[in-house]
Short mmCIF file of C-alpha atoms in Angstrom, two decimals:
data_model
loop_
_atom_site.label_atom_id
_atom_site.label_comp_id
_atom_site.label_asym_id
_atom_site.label_seq_id
_atom_site.Cartn_x
_atom_site.Cartn_y
_atom_site.Cartn_z
CA MET Y 187 -48.87 -71.78 -68.51
CA SER Y 188 -45.49 -73.37 -67.72
CA PRO Y 189 -42.36 -71.21 -67.13
CA LEU Y 190 -41.05 -72.50 -70.42
CA VAL Y 191 -43.98 -71.38 -72.41
CA VAL Y 192 -44.17 -67.92 -70.74
CA SER Y 193 -40.39 -67.49 -71.40
CA LEU Y 194 -40.71 -68.52 -75.04
CA ILE Y 195 -43.57 -66.06 -75.54
CA SER Y 196 -41.57 -63.30 -73.84
CA PHE Y 197 -38.54 -64.17 -76.08
CA GLY Y 198 -40.73 -63.98 -79.14
CA CYS Y 199 -42.11 -60.55 -78.06
CA ILE Y 200 -38.60 -59.31 -77.53
CA VAL Y 201 -37.41 -60.57 -80.90
CA CYS Y 202 -40.53 -58.97 -82.57
CA GLY Y 203 -39.60 -55.68 -80.98
CA MET Y 204 -35.99 -55.94 -82.32
CA LEU Y 205 -37.18 -56.77 -85.80
CA LEU Y 206 -39.67 -54.00 -85.76
CA GLY Y 207 -36.88 -51.56 -84.81
CA MET Y 208 -34.77 -52.87 -87.62
CA ALA Y 209 -37.62 -52.43 -90.06
CA LEU Y 210 -38.41 -48.87 -88.83
CA ARG Y 211 -34.69 -47.89 -89.33
CA ALA Y 212 -34.94 -48.65 -93.02
CA VAL Y 213 -37.89 -46.24 -93.47
CA LEU Y 214 -36.94 -43.35 -91.15
CA PRO Y 215 -35.60 -40.26 -92.75
CA GLU Y 216 -31.84 -39.79 -92.08
CA HIS Y 217 -32.21 -36.82 -89.84
CA HIS Y 218 -34.08 -38.91 -87.35
CA LEU Y 219 -30.88 -41.07 -86.92
CA SER Y 220 -28.55 -38.06 -86.50
CA GLU Y 221 -25.93 -38.10 -83.86
CA ASP Y 222 -27.94 -35.89 -81.64
CA SER Y 223 -31.05 -38.04 -81.86
CA ARG Y 224 -28.98 -41.12 -81.16
CA ASP Y 225 -27.71 -39.58 -77.99
CA VAL Y 226 -31.15 -38.80 -76.82
CA VAL Y 227 -32.41 -42.33 -77.66
CA LYS Y 228 -29.39 -43.81 -75.75
CA LEU Y 229 -30.14 -41.76 -72.69
CA GLY Y 230 -33.79 -42.96 -72.70
CA THR Y 231 -32.70 -46.54 -73.28
CA GLY Y 232 -30.29 -46.23 -70.37
CA MET Y 233 -33.02 -45.08 -68.05
CA ILE Y 234 -35.42 -48.03 -69.11
CA ALA Y 235 -32.59 -50.45 -68.83
CA THR Y 236 -31.86 -49.41 -65.33
CA LEU Y 237 -35.56 -49.65 -64.29
CA ALA Y 238 -35.73 -53.19 -65.90
CA ALA Y 239 -32.60 -54.22 -64.06
CA LEU Y 240 -34.09 -53.15 -60.70
CA VAL Y 241 -37.38 -54.74 -61.23
CA LEU Y 242 -35.67 -57.88 -62.51
CA GLY Y 243 -33.54 -58.06 -59.44
CA LEU Y 244 -36.54 -57.52 -57.14
CA LEU Y 245 -38.57 -60.29 -58.79
CA ILE Y 246 -35.69 -62.78 -58.76
CA ALA Y 247 -35.16 -61.96 -55.03
CA SER Y 248 -38.88 -62.52 -54.41
CA ALA Y 249 -38.90 -65.80 -56.26
CA LYS Y 250 -35.65 -66.92 -54.50
CA GLY Y 251 -37.12 -66.02 -51.08
CA ASN Y 252 -40.11 -68.20 -51.75
CA PHE Y 253 -38.00 -71.01 -52.89
CA ASP Y 254 -35.73 -70.89 -49.83
CA ALA Y 255 -38.79 -70.71 -47.49
CA MET Y 256 -40.21 -73.86 -49.09
CA ASN Y 257 -36.77 -75.60 -48.78
CA ASN Y 258 -36.33 -74.60 -45.21
CA GLY Y 259 -39.85 -75.84 -44.46
CA LEU Y 260 -39.08 -79.28 -45.88
CA VAL Y 261 -35.88 -79.58 -43.92
CA HIS Y 262 -37.76 -78.38 -40.73
CA ALA Y 263 -40.60 -80.87 -41.41
CA GLY Y 264 -38.17 -83.75 -41.87
CA SER Y 265 -36.37 -83.13 -38.59
CA LYS Y 266 -39.68 -82.69 -36.69
CA VAL Y 267 -41.07 -85.90 -38.11
CA ILE Y 268 -38.16 -87.87 -37.01
CA LEU Y 269 -38.28 -86.30 -33.53
CA LEU Y 270 -41.99 -87.14 -33.33
CA ASP Y 271 -41.32 -90.71 -34.18
CA ARG Y 272 -38.59 -91.14 -31.61
CA LEU Y 273 -40.67 -89.55 -28.86
CA MET Y 274 -43.47 -92.09 -29.60
CA ALA Y 275 -40.96 -94.87 -29.78
CA GLN Y 276 -39.63 -93.98 -26.32
CA TYR Y 277 -43.22 -93.91 -24.97
CA GLY Y 278 -43.60 -97.61 -25.61
CA PRO Y 279 -45.44 -100.15 -27.88
CA GLU Y 280 -48.76 -98.40 -27.32
CA THR Y 281 -47.72 -95.80 -29.98
CA ARG Y 282 -47.10 -98.50 -32.76
CA GLU Y 283 -50.28 -97.65 -34.53
CA ALA Y 284 -49.55 -93.88 -34.42
CA ARG Y 285 -46.04 -94.46 -35.82
CA ASP Y 286 -47.39 -96.58 -38.68
CA LEU Y 287 -49.83 -93.77 -39.41
CA LEU Y 288 -46.91 -91.23 -39.42
CA ARG Y 289 -44.78 -93.39 -41.84
CA ARG Y 290 -47.73 -93.71 -44.18
CA GLY Y 291 -48.35 -89.98 -44.03
CA VAL Y 292 -44.80 -89.11 -44.94
CA ALA Y 293 -44.83 -91.54 -47.87
CA PHE Y 294 -48.16 -90.00 -49.02
CA THR Y 295 -46.58 -86.50 -48.86
CA LEU Y 296 -43.61 -87.49 -50.82
CA ASP Y 297 -45.92 -88.85 -53.52
CA ASN Y 298 -48.06 -85.70 -53.46
CA ILE Y 299 -45.23 -82.99 -53.28
CA SER Y 300 -44.04 -83.84 -56.81
CA GLN Y 301 -47.25 -82.67 -58.24
CA ASN Y 302 -47.13 -79.28 -59.94
CA GLY Y 303 -49.75 -76.67 -59.29
CA ARG Y 304 -52.80 -76.33 -57.17
CA THR Y 305 -55.70 -78.51 -58.43
CA GLU Y 306 -58.68 -79.98 -56.93
CA GLN Y 307 -56.83 -83.33 -56.61
CA THR Y 308 -53.94 -81.83 -54.85
CA GLU Y 309 -56.15 -80.02 -52.32
CA THR Y 310 -58.01 -83.32 -51.66
CA ARG Y 311 -54.68 -85.02 -51.06
CA ALA Y 312 -53.40 -82.31 -48.83
CA LEU Y 313 -56.73 -82.47 -46.81
CA HIS Y 314 -56.42 -86.22 -46.37
CA ALA Y 315 -52.75 -85.94 -45.24
CA GLY Y 316 -53.85 -83.32 -42.74
CA ILE Y 317 -56.61 -85.62 -41.42
CA GLY Y 318 -53.99 -88.44 -41.09
CA LEU Y 319 -51.94 -86.17 -38.80
CA GLU Y 320 -55.00 -85.22 -36.77
CA THR Y 321 -55.63 -88.93 -36.34
CA ILE Y 322 -52.08 -89.34 -34.90
CA GLN Y 323 -52.93 -86.54 -32.41
CA ASP Y 324 -56.08 -88.25 -31.42
CA ARG Y 325 -54.11 -91.51 -30.84
CA LEU Y 326 -51.66 -89.52 -28.73
CA ARG Y 327 -54.42 -87.88 -26.61
CA GLN Y 328 -56.00 -91.27 -26.07
CA LEU Y 329 -52.83 -92.67 -24.34
CA SER Y 330 -52.91 -93.28 -20.74
CA PRO Y 331 -49.45 -92.52 -19.23
CA GLN Y 332 -48.44 -94.81 -16.38
CA ASN Y 333 -45.69 -92.52 -14.91
CA ASP Y 334 -44.18 -89.07 -15.22
CA ALA Y 335 -41.83 -90.09 -17.96
CA GLN Y 336 -44.68 -91.21 -20.22
CA ARG Y 337 -46.61 -88.14 -19.46
CA TRP Y 338 -43.74 -85.91 -20.39
CA LEU Y 339 -43.33 -87.89 -23.70
CA GLN Y 340 -47.00 -87.62 -24.39
CA LEU Y 341 -46.86 -83.85 -24.10
CA GLN Y 342 -43.77 -83.42 -26.05
CA ALA Y 343 -45.14 -85.66 -28.81
CA LEU Y 344 -48.36 -83.59 -29.04
CA ARG Y 345 -46.29 -80.36 -29.20
CA VAL Y 346 -44.12 -81.66 -31.93
CA SER Y 347 -47.23 -82.96 -33.91
CA ILE Y 348 -48.64 -79.46 -33.76
CA GLU Y 349 -45.39 -78.09 -35.14
CA VAL Y 350 -45.38 -80.59 -37.99
CA ALA Y 351 -49.03 -79.74 -38.88
CA GLU Y 352 -48.10 -75.98 -39.03
CA VAL Y 353 -45.24 -76.63 -41.36
CA ARG Y 354 -47.28 -78.90 -43.48
CA TRP Y 355 -50.17 -76.34 -43.94
CA LEU Y 356 -47.63 -73.62 -44.63
CA LEU Y 357 -46.16 -75.64 -47.42
CA VAL Y 358 -49.62 -76.39 -48.93
CA GLU Y 359 -50.54 -72.70 -48.84
CA ARG Y 360 -47.18 -71.70 -50.42
CA LYS Y 361 -47.52 -74.35 -52.98
CA GLY Y 362 -50.82 -72.92 -54.31
CA HIS Y 363 -49.78 -69.27 -54.34
CA SER Y 364 -47.30 -67.54 -56.47
CA GLU Y 365 -45.09 -64.91 -54.81
CA LEU Y 366 -44.51 -63.31 -58.24
CA PRO Y 367 -46.39 -59.99 -58.89
CA MET Y 368 -47.71 -60.56 -62.48
CA PRO Y 369 -48.20 -56.79 -63.16
CA LEU Y 370 -44.48 -56.21 -62.49
CA PHE Y 371 -43.57 -59.21 -64.79
CA VAL Y 372 -45.69 -57.79 -67.59
CA ILE Y 373 -44.20 -54.42 -67.25
CA LEU Y 374 -40.65 -55.89 -67.17
CA VAL Y 375 -41.31 -57.82 -70.44
CA PHE Y 376 -42.72 -54.61 -71.95
CA TRP Y 377 -39.59 -52.72 -70.97
CA LEU Y 378 -37.40 -55.41 -72.51
CA VAL Y 379 -39.36 -55.15 -75.76
CA VAL Y 380 -38.85 -51.46 -75.78
CA ILE Y 381 -35.10 -51.83 -75.10
CA PHE Y 382 -34.69 -54.33 -77.97
CA PHE Y 383 -36.75 -52.25 -80.26
CA ILE Y 384 -34.32 -49.42 -79.68
CA PHE Y 385 -31.41 -51.75 -80.13
CA GLY Y 386 -32.83 -52.81 -83.46
CA LEU Y 387 -33.42 -49.18 -84.43
CA LEU Y 388 -29.84 -48.07 -83.81
CA SER Y 389 -27.92 -51.23 -84.87
CA PRO Y 390 -26.64 -51.92 -88.48
CA ARG Y 391 -28.34 -54.54 -90.45
CA ASN Y 392 -25.70 -57.24 -90.65
CA GLU Y 393 -25.40 -60.86 -89.52
CA THR Y 394 -23.04 -60.09 -86.65
CA ALA Y 395 -25.39 -57.52 -85.12
CA ILE Y 396 -28.43 -59.68 -85.50
CA VAL Y 397 -26.64 -62.64 -83.93
CA ILE Y 398 -25.44 -60.60 -80.94
CA LEU Y 399 -29.01 -59.19 -80.38
CA LEU Y 400 -30.52 -62.54 -80.65
CA VAL Y 401 -28.11 -63.91 -78.02
CA CYS Y 402 -28.83 -60.90 -75.73
CA ALA Y 403 -32.68 -61.56 -76.21
CA LEU Y 404 -32.17 -65.23 -75.29
CA SER Y 405 -30.26 -64.29 -72.24
CA ALA Y 406 -33.04 -61.95 -71.17
CA ALA Y 407 -35.57 -64.65 -71.73
CA ALA Y 408 -33.43 -67.03 -69.82
CA SER Y 409 -33.47 -64.76 -66.73
CA LEU Y 410 -37.31 -64.63 -66.93
CA PHE Y 411 -37.30 -68.42 -67.20
CA MET Y 412 -35.08 -68.86 -64.09
CA MET Y 413 -37.29 -66.40 -62.07
CA LEU Y 414 -40.36 -68.34 -62.98
CA GLU Y 415 -38.85 -71.65 -62.14
CA LEU Y 416 -37.74 -70.46 -58.69
CA ASP Y 417 -41.28 -69.23 -58.00
CA ASN Y 418 -42.58 -72.82 -58.93
CA PRO Y 419 -40.38 -74.96 -56.74
CA PHE Y 420 -42.46 -78.16 -57.01
CA GLY Y 421 -42.45 -78.46 -60.76
CA GLY Y 422 -40.13 -77.77 -63.64
CA LEU Y 423 -36.28 -77.92 -64.04
CA ILE Y 424 -35.44 -76.25 -60.63
CA ASN Y 425 -37.08 -78.55 -58.00
CA LEU Y 426 -36.91 -78.63 -54.26
CA SER Y 427 -35.06 -81.50 -52.89
CA THR Y 428 -37.21 -84.16 -51.09
CA THR Y 429 -34.12 -85.64 -49.51
CA PRO Y 430 -35.15 -84.40 -45.91
CA LEU Y 431 -38.43 -86.41 -46.02
CA ARG Y 432 -36.88 -89.29 -47.74
CA ASP Y 433 -34.17 -89.48 -44.95
CA ALA Y 434 -37.06 -89.13 -42.32
CA LEU Y 435 -38.98 -91.95 -43.97
CA LEU Y 436 -35.79 -94.21 -43.50
CA TYR Y 437 -35.57 -93.44 -39.72
CA ILE Y 438 -39.43 -93.74 -38.99
CA GLY Y 439 -40.42 -97.03 -37.41
CA GLN Y 440 -36.91 -98.13 -36.55
#
């Protein structure tokens, strides 16, 4: 399911917990809502809220770390691709075919990287792009250097091509795997439902209290949505910028 759908379901669960608390308040005997009982409930709510805040911060940090790793990978890949093209250009016209393959591979990756999720089609595309990079390496190994300068350029181009391949497969693997521990996410939603159940139990039944609680529930769901979006950097509202690869595509072949 998409982050928006998951967040809306979480919001619905939180609101249902709040409404259930309000409904229970209407039928509870008065002594269950005495001042001493309220103090105990507030202490318990504070403990659950603290745990929820800690887990929420942990999950957001994990999702942000995944997002930053993917972003740094794209920047690194863009710079390495430009360097690889310049090394081949300095070698001579013998690398023209390999440079054309590199340009087509970058364009292919830009088309593929916007797809969301890991499907059989995206795995096939990633495999084909990897084979294209291996073809470039084969072309580089088949070169026959005529002097020390060309031998050095050949070795450096092969080294950089290996680094590009490492970054590419790292991005492919990260694209297909979520860094978000779903058991923790489910527990967090459960804690939020419990917290808002208690809020509904203790709050008065008037329009102001209901509106404030709904705004708070929406804010909690929004934080969950942001966390899920960061964990899915290739799709949704919070996307990785493909500018590094687009810039690399402009330099390749010049």
